[in-house]
Amino acid sequence: MINKYIKIIAIAIAMFLASCQFAVDRNKNQKKLDISSTSEILTNAPISEVTFVPNNIATWLGHLIMIDKTGSIIRASTSDRTAKLITEDSYIDVIGTALNNQSGVFFAINNQGVIVSFIEITNAGDFAPLKNKNAPKDFIKFCKNPRSTNSIIAIKNNGQSYQINYNINEKTKSIITTETKIKSSPVSCLAKIKVNLLDEYNLTLNEGLLLLNDNQRNLITLTIRDGLSIKGTSNPAGIYLVDQNMGNVFNEGLIAVSIKEENRIILLSLNYVKNEVIKLLNPS
């Protein structure tokens, strides 16, 4: 039933985007840009969802939280890039938080529509579920959540959006949640084919093509080529962006690209991509 609601709304979104695409293409100057893979994370199955849990104290310990095609949740950091299992239970969506000076927290919707909360419990990056006597239920998708606030936004299977406020007790490993219906378009929750790049560019995934729109009249087609030791791809399946410090070369953020039918995701330095775009648009 949950997948049925997702498919219905996703079809409506796809029709809307398709109706807009021709006008956008005609009004943009076409450019092409090759970028190299920065790094990759190998997994046991293709990845369907990615979110981020930054660490503002030890930035290199920030985590990518991923759902693979089996529904399992796995984690990895940019420092060791080793995928580790969090839970084999079946989940359909996940969203991270960026809470300063606190343990890492993320939320996941299981295949019954219940929102489960997870908290980081060790310095090694292990996560465990938080106890919740009244866990939110009947949800199908998360929206982008406000940064550094104790709330998330998600959509229920009736098409309504809700703000979920939460209060975590780390000593008892428990969480209290309350939900309030809000006015919000389901498009913002379900259309995960578009991410904003430093408030200047919109990176979209359109029929297997990575397209970058700037605020002027340029439409740039991005191709991810092989790096020094990392394969590129011509089959991106999803794009996910974080503009917070994730450590090492990702100190200004990163773009994670999942790949169709491949057990890996590619990581691109956000600063590197931005600089390559600027060089293309403003050659010296």
PDB file of C-alpha atoms in Angstrom:
ATOM      1  CA  MET A   1       0.000   0.000   0.000  1.00  0.00           C
ATOM      2  CA  ILE A   2       2.823   2.408   0.823  1.00  0.00           C
ATOM      3  CA  ASN A   3       4.513   1.813  -2.531  1.00  0.00           C
ATOM      4  CA  LYS A   4       1.165   2.432  -4.256  1.00  0.00           C
ATOM      5  CA  TYR A   5       0.907   5.955  -2.833  1.00  0.00           C
ATOM      6  CA  ILE A   6       4.528   6.727  -3.714  1.00  0.00           C
ATOM      7  CA  LYS A   7       4.006   5.607  -7.311  1.00  0.00           C
ATOM      8  CA  ILE A   8       0.819   7.675  -7.757  1.00  0.00           C
ATOM      9  CA  ILE A   9       2.421  10.909  -6.550  1.00  0.00           C
ATOM     10  CA  ALA A  10       5.714  10.181  -8.360  1.00  0.00           C
ATOM     11  CA  ILE A  11       3.828   9.819 -11.674  1.00  0.00           C
ATOM     12  CA  ALA A  12       2.214  13.232 -11.171  1.00  0.00           C
ATOM     13  CA  ILE A  13       5.617  14.764 -10.454  1.00  0.00           C
ATOM     14  CA  ALA A  14       7.159  13.152 -13.532  1.00  0.00           C
ATOM     15  CA  MET A  15       4.375  14.544 -15.752  1.00  0.00           C
ATOM     16  CA  PHE A  16       4.906  18.033 -14.344  1.00  0.00           C
ATOM     17  CA  LEU A  17       8.667  17.916 -14.854  1.00  0.00           C
ATOM     18  CA  ALA A  18       8.292  16.589 -18.380  1.00  0.00           C
ATOM     19  CA  SER A  19       5.962  19.463 -19.280  1.00  0.00           C
ATOM     20  CA  CYS A  20       8.613  21.963 -18.147  1.00  0.00           C
ATOM     21  CA  GLN A  21      11.678  20.369 -19.664  1.00  0.00           C
ATOM     22  CA  PHE A  22      11.295  21.470 -23.305  1.00  0.00           C
ATOM     23  CA  ALA A  23      10.985  25.156 -22.424  1.00  0.00           C
ATOM     24  CA  VAL A  24      14.009  24.981 -20.133  1.00  0.00           C
ATOM     25  CA  ASP A  25      16.173  23.321 -22.792  1.00  0.00           C
ATOM     26  CA  ARG A  26      15.307  25.886 -25.472  1.00  0.00           C
ATOM     27  CA  ASN A  27      16.178  28.837 -23.277  1.00  0.00           C
ATOM     28  CA  LYS A  28      19.552  27.575 -22.058  1.00  0.00           C
ATOM     29  CA  ASN A  29      23.035  27.648 -23.588  1.00  0.00           C
ATOM     30  CA  GLN A  30      24.266  24.057 -23.797  1.00  0.00           C
ATOM     31  CA  LYS A  31      27.657  23.231 -22.278  1.00  0.00           C
ATOM     32  CA  LYS A  32      29.437  20.030 -21.314  1.00  0.00           C
ATOM     33  CA  LEU A  33      31.702  19.358 -18.360  1.00  0.00           C
ATOM     34  CA  ASP A  34      33.757  16.259 -17.494  1.00  0.00           C
ATOM     35  CA  ILE A  35      34.454  15.706 -13.816  1.00  0.00           C
ATOM     36  CA  SER A  36      36.498  12.937 -12.215  1.00  0.00           C
ATOM     37  CA  SER A  37      35.370  10.619  -9.448  1.00  0.00           C
ATOM     38  CA  THR A  38      36.861  11.696  -6.119  1.00  0.00           C
ATOM     39  CA  SER A  39      36.175   8.539  -4.133  1.00  0.00           C
ATOM     40  CA  GLU A  40      33.722   5.646  -3.823  1.00  0.00           C
ATOM     41  CA  ILE A  41      32.056   3.415  -1.251  1.00  0.00           C
ATOM     42  CA  LEU A  42      31.560  -0.252  -2.095  1.00  0.00           C
ATOM     43  CA  THR A  43      28.378  -1.937  -0.876  1.00  0.00           C
ATOM     44  CA  ASN A  44      26.758  -5.389  -1.003  1.00  0.00           C
ATOM     45  CA  ALA A  45      23.786  -4.193  -3.076  1.00  0.00           C
ATOM     46  CA  PRO A  46      22.799  -1.162  -5.179  1.00  0.00           C
ATOM     47  CA  ILE A  47      21.867   1.914  -3.124  1.00  0.00           C
ATOM     48  CA  SER A  48      18.372   3.420  -3.277  1.00  0.00           C
ATOM     49  CA  GLU A  49      18.620   6.238  -0.695  1.00  0.00           C
ATOM     50  CA  VAL A  50      21.427   8.296   0.870  1.00  0.00           C
ATOM     51  CA  THR A  51      21.425  10.848   3.676  1.00  0.00           C
ATOM     52  CA  PHE A  52      24.087  12.474   5.842  1.00  0.00           C
ATOM     53  CA  VAL A  53      24.865  12.820   9.551  1.00  0.00           C
ATOM     54  CA  PRO A  54      27.694  15.404   9.823  1.00  0.00           C
ATOM     55  CA  ASN A  55      29.903  15.639  12.913  1.00  0.00           C
ATOM     56  CA  ASN A  56      30.833  19.247  13.694  1.00  0.00           C
ATOM     57  CA  ILE A  57      33.454  18.217  16.282  1.00  0.00           C
ATOM     58  CA  ALA A  58      35.303  15.411  14.441  1.00  0.00           C
ATOM     59  CA  THR A  59      34.320  16.170  10.867  1.00  0.00           C
ATOM     60  CA  TRP A  60      36.000  13.090   9.404  1.00  0.00           C
ATOM     61  CA  LEU A  61      33.609  10.947  11.480  1.00  0.00           C
ATOM     62  CA  GLY A  62      30.514  12.316   9.749  1.00  0.00           C
ATOM     63  CA  HIS A  63      28.447   9.521   8.258  1.00  0.00           C
ATOM     64  CA  LEU A  64      26.659   8.672   5.068  1.00  0.00           C
ATOM     65  CA  ILE A  65      23.561   6.633   5.933  1.00  0.00           C
ATOM     66  CA  MET A  66      22.290   4.497   3.059  1.00  0.00           C
ATOM     67  CA  ILE A  67      19.399   2.162   2.243  1.00  0.00           C
ATOM     68  CA  ASP A  68      20.244  -0.573  -0.224  1.00  0.00           C
ATOM     69  CA  LYS A  69      17.883  -2.388  -2.572  1.00  0.00           C
ATOM     70  CA  THR A  70      17.148  -5.040   0.074  1.00  0.00           C
ATOM     71  CA  GLY A  71      15.884  -2.354   2.484  1.00  0.00           C
ATOM     72  CA  SER A  72      18.831  -2.721   4.868  1.00  0.00           C
ATOM     73  CA  ILE A  73      20.434   0.396   6.361  1.00  0.00           C
ATOM     74  CA  ILE A  74      24.210   0.742   6.165  1.00  0.00           C
ATOM     75  CA  ARG A  75      26.680   3.449   7.156  1.00  0.00           C
ATOM     76  CA  ALA A  76      30.087   4.673   6.039  1.00  0.00           C
ATOM     77  CA  SER A  77      32.355   7.645   6.658  1.00  0.00           C
ATOM     78  CA  THR A  78      34.489   9.481   4.121  1.00  0.00           C
ATOM     79  CA  SER A  79      37.605   8.612   6.118  1.00  0.00           C
ATOM     80  CA  ASP A  80      37.485   4.812   5.814  1.00  0.00           C
ATOM     81  CA  ARG A  81      34.767   4.450   3.128  1.00  0.00           C
ATOM     82  CA  THR A  82      33.848   1.028   4.525  1.00  0.00           C
ATOM     83  CA  ALA A  83      30.155   0.117   4.420  1.00  0.00           C
ATOM     84  CA  LYS A  84      28.904  -1.333   7.722  1.00  0.00           C
ATOM     85  CA  LEU A  85      25.484  -2.765   8.504  1.00  0.00           C
ATOM     86  CA  ILE A  86      23.174  -0.928  10.929  1.00  0.00           C
ATOM     87  CA  THR A  87      20.048  -3.061  10.497  1.00  0.00           C
ATOM     88  CA  GLU A  88      18.755  -5.738   8.140  1.00  0.00           C
ATOM     89  CA  ASP A  89      15.132  -4.750   8.744  1.00  0.00           C
ATOM     90  CA  SER A  90      13.345  -3.366   5.672  1.00  0.00           C
ATOM     91  CA  TYR A  91      13.212   0.433   5.263  1.00  0.00           C
ATOM     92  CA  ILE A  92      11.996   2.695   2.439  1.00  0.00           C
ATOM     93  CA  ASP A  93      13.408   6.129   3.293  1.00  0.00           C
ATOM     94  CA  VAL A  94      15.958   7.785   5.566  1.00  0.00           C
ATOM     95  CA  ILE A  95      16.921  11.316   6.634  1.00  0.00           C
ATOM     96  CA  GLY A  96      19.851  12.528   8.717  1.00  0.00           C
ATOM     97  CA  THR A  97      20.188  15.421  11.144  1.00  0.00           C
ATOM     98  CA  ALA A  98      22.907  18.000  11.723  1.00  0.00           C
ATOM     99  CA  LEU A  99      22.703  18.628  15.469  1.00  0.00           C
ATOM    100  CA  ASN A 100      25.753  20.517  16.739  1.00  0.00           C
ATOM    101  CA  ASN A 101      27.703  19.056  19.684  1.00  0.00           C
ATOM    102  CA  GLN A 102      25.332  16.104  20.022  1.00  0.00           C
ATOM    103  CA  SER A 103      25.387  12.440  19.126  1.00  0.00           C
ATOM    104  CA  GLY A 104      24.531  11.679  15.518  1.00  0.00           C
ATOM    105  CA  VAL A 105      20.845  10.989  14.850  1.00  0.00           C
ATOM    106  CA  PHE A 106      18.886   9.846  11.820  1.00  0.00           C
ATOM    107  CA  PHE A 107      15.323   8.766  11.104  1.00  0.00           C
ATOM    108  CA  ALA A 108      14.067   5.970   8.859  1.00  0.00           C
ATOM    109  CA  ILE A 109      10.644   4.869   7.629  1.00  0.00           C
ATOM    110  CA  ASN A 110      10.175   1.103   7.715  1.00  0.00           C
ATOM    111  CA  ASN A 111       8.044  -0.887   5.282  1.00  0.00           C
ATOM    112  CA  GLN A 112       5.076  -0.576   7.680  1.00  0.00           C
ATOM    113  CA  GLY A 113       5.173   3.241   7.499  1.00  0.00           C
ATOM    114  CA  VAL A 114       6.561   3.684  11.026  1.00  0.00           C
ATOM    115  CA  ILE A 115       9.306   6.258  11.643  1.00  0.00           C
ATOM    116  CA  VAL A 116      12.180   4.732  13.637  1.00  0.00           C
ATOM    117  CA  SER A 117      14.883   6.910  15.230  1.00  0.00           C
ATOM    118  CA  PHE A 118      18.549   5.897  15.471  1.00  0.00           C
ATOM    119  CA  ILE A 119      21.314   7.437  17.602  1.00  0.00           C
ATOM    120  CA  GLU A 120      25.090   7.079  17.493  1.00  0.00           C
ATOM    121  CA  ILE A 121      26.159   5.103  20.562  1.00  0.00           C
ATOM    122  CA  THR A 122      29.939   4.593  20.196  1.00  0.00           C
ATOM    123  CA  ASN A 123      32.984   6.536  19.057  1.00  0.00           C
ATOM    124  CA  ALA A 124      33.359   3.901  16.340  1.00  0.00           C
ATOM    125  CA  GLY A 125      30.136   5.143  14.760  1.00  0.00           C
ATOM    126  CA  ASP A 126      27.692   2.402  15.761  1.00  0.00           C
ATOM    127  CA  PHE A 127      24.000   3.331  15.763  1.00  0.00           C
ATOM    128  CA  ALA A 128      21.084   1.862  17.718  1.00  0.00           C
ATOM    129  CA  PRO A 129      17.316   2.560  17.664  1.00  0.00           C
ATOM    130  CA  LEU A 130      15.804   4.912  20.216  1.00  0.00           C
ATOM    131  CA  LYS A 131      12.803   3.778  22.246  1.00  0.00           C
ATOM    132  CA  ASN A 132       9.592   5.608  21.294  1.00  0.00           C
ATOM    133  CA  LYS A 133       6.263   4.707  22.918  1.00  0.00           C
ATOM    134  CA  ASN A 134       4.292   6.595  20.253  1.00  0.00           C
ATOM    135  CA  ALA A 135       6.326   6.302  17.078  1.00  0.00           C
ATOM    136  CA  PRO A 136       4.860   8.253  14.120  1.00  0.00           C
ATOM    137  CA  LYS A 137       3.153   5.951  11.616  1.00  0.00           C
ATOM    138  CA  ASP A 138       1.519   5.880   8.166  1.00  0.00           C
ATOM    139  CA  PHE A 139       4.405   7.797   6.565  1.00  0.00           C
ATOM    140  CA  ILE A 140       5.862   7.194   3.111  1.00  0.00           C
ATOM    141  CA  LYS A 141       8.572   9.822   2.541  1.00  0.00           C
ATOM    142  CA  PHE A 142      10.736  12.442   4.240  1.00  0.00           C
ATOM    143  CA  CYS A 143      11.135  16.041   3.140  1.00  0.00           C
ATOM    144  CA  LYS A 144      14.273  18.099   3.578  1.00  0.00           C
ATOM    145  CA  ASN A 145      14.505  18.944   7.260  1.00  0.00           C
ATOM    146  CA  PRO A 146      15.549  22.296   8.757  1.00  0.00           C
ATOM    147  CA  ARG A 147      19.217  22.345   9.802  1.00  0.00           C
ATOM    148  CA  SER A 148      20.113  22.132  13.499  1.00  0.00           C
ATOM    149  CA  THR A 149      16.522  22.059  14.714  1.00  0.00           C
ATOM    150  CA  ASN A 150      14.702  19.324  16.592  1.00  0.00           C
ATOM    151  CA  SER A 151      12.170  18.646  13.880  1.00  0.00           C
ATOM    152  CA  ILE A 152      11.752  16.797  10.600  1.00  0.00           C
ATOM    153  CA  ILE A 153       9.087  16.964   7.903  1.00  0.00           C
ATOM    154  CA  ALA A 154       7.495  13.932   6.238  1.00  0.00           C
ATOM    155  CA  ILE A 155       4.498  13.009   4.108  1.00  0.00           C
ATOM    156  CA  LYS A 156       1.828  10.479   5.065  1.00  0.00           C
ATOM    157  CA  ASN A 157       0.101   7.980   2.805  1.00  0.00           C
ATOM    158  CA  ASN A 158      -2.889  10.354   2.589  1.00  0.00           C
ATOM    159  CA  GLY A 159      -0.718  12.972   0.849  1.00  0.00           C
ATOM    160  CA  GLN A 160      -0.580  15.306   3.871  1.00  0.00           C
ATOM    161  CA  SER A 161       2.700  16.770   5.151  1.00  0.00           C
ATOM    162  CA  TYR A 162       3.556  16.774   8.848  1.00  0.00           C
ATOM    163  CA  GLN A 163       6.186  18.440  10.989  1.00  0.00           C
ATOM    164  CA  ILE A 164       7.486  16.026  13.605  1.00  0.00           C
ATOM    165  CA  ASN A 165       9.107  17.604  16.644  1.00  0.00           C
ATOM    166  CA  TYR A 166      11.317  15.420  18.793  1.00  0.00           C
ATOM    167  CA  ASN A 167      13.099  15.443  22.138  1.00  0.00           C
ATOM    168  CA  ILE A 168      15.885  12.924  22.770  1.00  0.00           C
ATOM    169  CA  ASN A 169      17.012  11.589  26.151  1.00  0.00           C
ATOM    170  CA  GLU A 170      20.488  10.165  25.539  1.00  0.00           C
ATOM    171  CA  LYS A 171      20.738   8.621  29.021  1.00  0.00           C
ATOM    172  CA  THR A 172      17.654   6.443  28.564  1.00  0.00           C
ATOM    173  CA  LYS A 173      18.166   6.059  24.782  1.00  0.00           C
ATOM    174  CA  SER A 174      14.606   7.224  24.211  1.00  0.00           C
ATOM    175  CA  ILE A 175      12.777   9.827  22.132  1.00  0.00           C
ATOM    176  CA  ILE A 176       9.445  11.663  22.410  1.00  0.00           C
ATOM    177  CA  THR A 177       7.809  12.785  19.159  1.00  0.00           C
ATOM    178  CA  THR A 178       4.802  14.953  18.360  1.00  0.00           C
ATOM    179  CA  GLU A 179       3.388  15.556  14.878  1.00  0.00           C
ATOM    180  CA  THR A 180       1.537  18.560  13.422  1.00  0.00           C
ATOM    181  CA  LYS A 181      -0.064  18.806   9.985  1.00  0.00           C
ATOM    182  CA  ILE A 182       1.398  21.592   7.823  1.00  0.00           C
ATOM    183  CA  LYS A 183       0.812  23.025   4.369  1.00  0.00           C
ATOM    184  CA  SER A 184       3.502  21.695   2.041  1.00  0.00           C
ATOM    185  CA  SER A 185       3.535  20.320  -1.491  1.00  0.00           C
ATOM    186  CA  PRO A 186       4.282  16.571  -1.755  1.00  0.00           C
ATOM    187  CA  VAL A 187       6.542  17.418  -4.717  1.00  0.00           C
ATOM    188  CA  SER A 188       9.197  18.739  -2.328  1.00  0.00           C
ATOM    189  CA  CYS A 189       9.161  15.424  -0.469  1.00  0.00           C
ATOM    190  CA  LEU A 190       9.083  12.975  -3.359  1.00  0.00           C
ATOM    191  CA  ALA A 191      11.046  14.653  -6.169  1.00  0.00           C
ATOM    192  CA  LYS A 192      14.589  13.677  -5.166  1.00  0.00           C
ATOM    193  CA  ILE A 193      16.004  14.293  -8.623  1.00  0.00           C
ATOM    194  CA  LYS A 194      17.061  17.849  -7.840  1.00  0.00           C
ATOM    195  CA  VAL A 195      19.561  19.278  -5.356  1.00  0.00           C
ATOM    196  CA  ASN A 196      20.781  22.820  -4.841  1.00  0.00           C
ATOM    197  CA  LEU A 197      24.493  23.495  -5.265  1.00  0.00           C
ATOM    198  CA  LEU A 198      25.641  26.336  -2.977  1.00  0.00           C
ATOM    199  CA  ASP A 199      22.557  28.459  -3.770  1.00  0.00           C
ATOM    200  CA  GLU A 200      23.850  29.138  -7.278  1.00  0.00           C
ATOM    201  CA  TYR A 201      23.149  26.000  -9.276  1.00  0.00           C
ATOM    202  CA  ASN A 202      20.491  23.301  -9.460  1.00  0.00           C
ATOM    203  CA  LEU A 203      21.809  19.811 -10.148  1.00  0.00           C
ATOM    204  CA  THR A 204      19.147  17.529 -11.605  1.00  0.00           C
ATOM    205  CA  LEU A 205      19.001  13.932 -12.760  1.00  0.00           C
ATOM    206  CA  ASN A 206      16.927  13.730 -15.931  1.00  0.00           C
ATOM    207  CA  GLU A 207      16.619  10.432 -17.800  1.00  0.00           C
ATOM    208  CA  GLY A 208      20.083   9.326 -16.738  1.00  0.00           C
ATOM    209  CA  LEU A 209      21.738  12.696 -17.424  1.00  0.00           C
ATOM    210  CA  LEU A 210      23.266  14.939 -14.761  1.00  0.00           C
ATOM    211  CA  LEU A 211      22.254  18.490 -15.669  1.00  0.00           C
ATOM    212  CA  LEU A 212      23.451  21.651 -13.961  1.00  0.00           C
ATOM    213  CA  ASN A 213      21.399  24.864 -14.292  1.00  0.00           C
ATOM    214  CA  ASP A 214      22.968  28.115 -13.163  1.00  0.00           C
ATOM    215  CA  ASN A 215      21.147  31.357 -12.443  1.00  0.00           C
ATOM    216  CA  GLN A 216      22.000  32.725 -15.877  1.00  0.00           C
ATOM    217  CA  ARG A 217      21.235  30.986 -19.173  1.00  0.00           C
ATOM    218  CA  ASN A 218      23.504  27.949 -19.022  1.00  0.00           C
ATOM    219  CA  LEU A 219      22.599  24.272 -18.968  1.00  0.00           C
ATOM    220  CA  ILE A 220      25.628  22.079 -18.286  1.00  0.00           C
ATOM    221  CA  THR A 221      25.679  18.331 -18.873  1.00  0.00           C
ATOM    222  CA  LEU A 222      27.990  16.660 -16.349  1.00  0.00           C
ATOM    223  CA  THR A 223      29.829  13.448 -17.172  1.00  0.00           C
ATOM    224  CA  ILE A 224      31.572  11.557 -14.368  1.00  0.00           C
ATOM    225  CA  ARG A 225      34.820  10.200 -15.784  1.00  0.00           C
ATOM    226  CA  ASP A 226      37.268   7.748 -14.242  1.00  0.00           C
ATOM    227  CA  GLY A 227      39.497   9.190 -11.530  1.00  0.00           C
ATOM    228  CA  LEU A 228      43.015   8.037 -10.753  1.00  0.00           C
ATOM    229  CA  SER A 229      41.760   4.775  -9.260  1.00  0.00           C
ATOM    230  CA  ILE A 230      37.965   5.208  -9.193  1.00  0.00           C
ATOM    231  CA  LYS A 231      35.680   4.307 -12.073  1.00  0.00           C
ATOM    232  CA  GLY A 232      33.264   6.936 -13.326  1.00  0.00           C
ATOM    233  CA  THR A 233      29.749   6.154 -14.513  1.00  0.00           C
ATOM    234  CA  SER A 234      27.297   6.831 -17.309  1.00  0.00           C
ATOM    235  CA  ASN A 235      24.382   5.351 -15.348  1.00  0.00           C
ATOM    236  CA  PRO A 236      23.623   7.583 -12.337  1.00  0.00           C
ATOM    237  CA  ALA A 237      20.502   6.540 -10.426  1.00  0.00           C
ATOM    238  CA  GLY A 238      20.357   9.177  -7.672  1.00  0.00           C
ATOM    239  CA  ILE A 239      22.087  12.351  -6.475  1.00  0.00           C
ATOM    240  CA  TYR A 240      22.446  13.462  -2.859  1.00  0.00           C
ATOM    241  CA  LEU A 241      24.214  16.581  -1.584  1.00  0.00           C
ATOM    242  CA  VAL A 242      25.473  17.862   1.743  1.00  0.00           C
ATOM    243  CA  ASP A 243      27.115  21.294   2.050  1.00  0.00           C
ATOM    244  CA  GLN A 244      28.637  20.722   5.488  1.00  0.00           C
ATOM    245  CA  ASN A 245      32.134  19.603   6.397  1.00  0.00           C
ATOM    246  CA  MET A 246      32.433  15.831   5.952  1.00  0.00           C
ATOM    247  CA  GLY A 247      36.211  15.730   6.462  1.00  0.00           C
ATOM    248  CA  ASN A 248      39.292  15.394   4.273  1.00  0.00           C
ATOM    249  CA  VAL A 249      38.766  16.647   0.700  1.00  0.00           C
ATOM    250  CA  PHE A 250      35.050  16.955   1.483  1.00  0.00           C
ATOM    251  CA  ASN A 251      35.562  19.863   3.888  1.00  0.00           C
ATOM    252  CA  GLU A 252      32.991  21.969   2.008  1.00  0.00           C
ATOM    253  CA  GLY A 253      30.590  19.087   1.446  1.00  0.00           C
ATOM    254  CA  LEU A 254      30.081  16.352  -1.090  1.00  0.00           C
ATOM    255  CA  ILE A 255      27.773  14.946  -3.751  1.00  0.00           C
ATOM    256  CA  ALA A 256      26.979  11.231  -3.530  1.00  0.00           C
ATOM    257  CA  VAL A 257      25.909   9.540  -6.762  1.00  0.00           C
ATOM    258  CA  SER A 258      24.239   6.138  -6.679  1.00  0.00           C
ATOM    259  CA  ILE A 259      24.575   3.952  -9.763  1.00  0.00           C
ATOM    260  CA  LYS A 260      22.076   1.706 -11.515  1.00  0.00           C
ATOM    261  CA  GLU A 261      22.687  -1.979 -10.811  1.00  0.00           C
ATOM    262  CA  GLU A 262      26.115  -1.349  -9.257  1.00  0.00           C
ATOM    263  CA  ASN A 263      27.095  -2.084  -5.674  1.00  0.00           C
ATOM    264  CA  ARG A 264      28.775   1.251  -5.005  1.00  0.00           C
ATOM    265  CA  ILE A 265      28.264   4.995  -4.783  1.00  0.00           C
ATOM    266  CA  ILE A 266      30.598   7.668  -6.143  1.00  0.00           C
ATOM    267  CA  LEU A 267      31.628  10.622  -3.980  1.00  0.00           C
ATOM    268  CA  LEU A 268      32.394  14.005  -5.529  1.00  0.00           C
ATOM    269  CA  SER A 269      34.033  16.860  -3.635  1.00  0.00           C
ATOM    270  CA  LEU A 270      31.564  19.751  -3.632  1.00  0.00           C
ATOM    271  CA  ASN A 271      34.372  22.298  -3.766  1.00  0.00           C
ATOM    272  CA  TYR A 272      35.961  20.506  -6.728  1.00  0.00           C
ATOM    273  CA  VAL A 273      32.696  20.418  -8.702  1.00  0.00           C
ATOM    274  CA  LYS A 274      32.015  24.081  -7.966  1.00  0.00           C
ATOM    275  CA  ASN A 275      35.498  25.135  -9.100  1.00  0.00           C
ATOM    276  CA  GLU A 276      35.219  23.120 -12.320  1.00  0.00           C
ATOM    277  CA  VAL A 277      31.885  24.764 -13.106  1.00  0.00           C
ATOM    278  CA  ILE A 278      33.315  28.244 -12.473  1.00  0.00           C
ATOM    279  CA  LYS A 279      36.286  27.514 -14.761  1.00  0.00           C
ATOM    280  CA  LEU A 280      33.913  26.345 -17.491  1.00  0.00           C
ATOM    281  CA  LEU A 281      31.696  29.415 -17.279  1.00  0.00           C
ATOM    282  CA  ASN A 282      34.534  31.899 -16.732  1.00  0.00           C
ATOM    283  CA  PRO A 283      37.620  30.618 -18.593  1.00  0.00           C
ATOM    284  CA  SER A 284      40.753  32.664 -17.929  1.00  0.00           C
TER     285      SER A 284
END
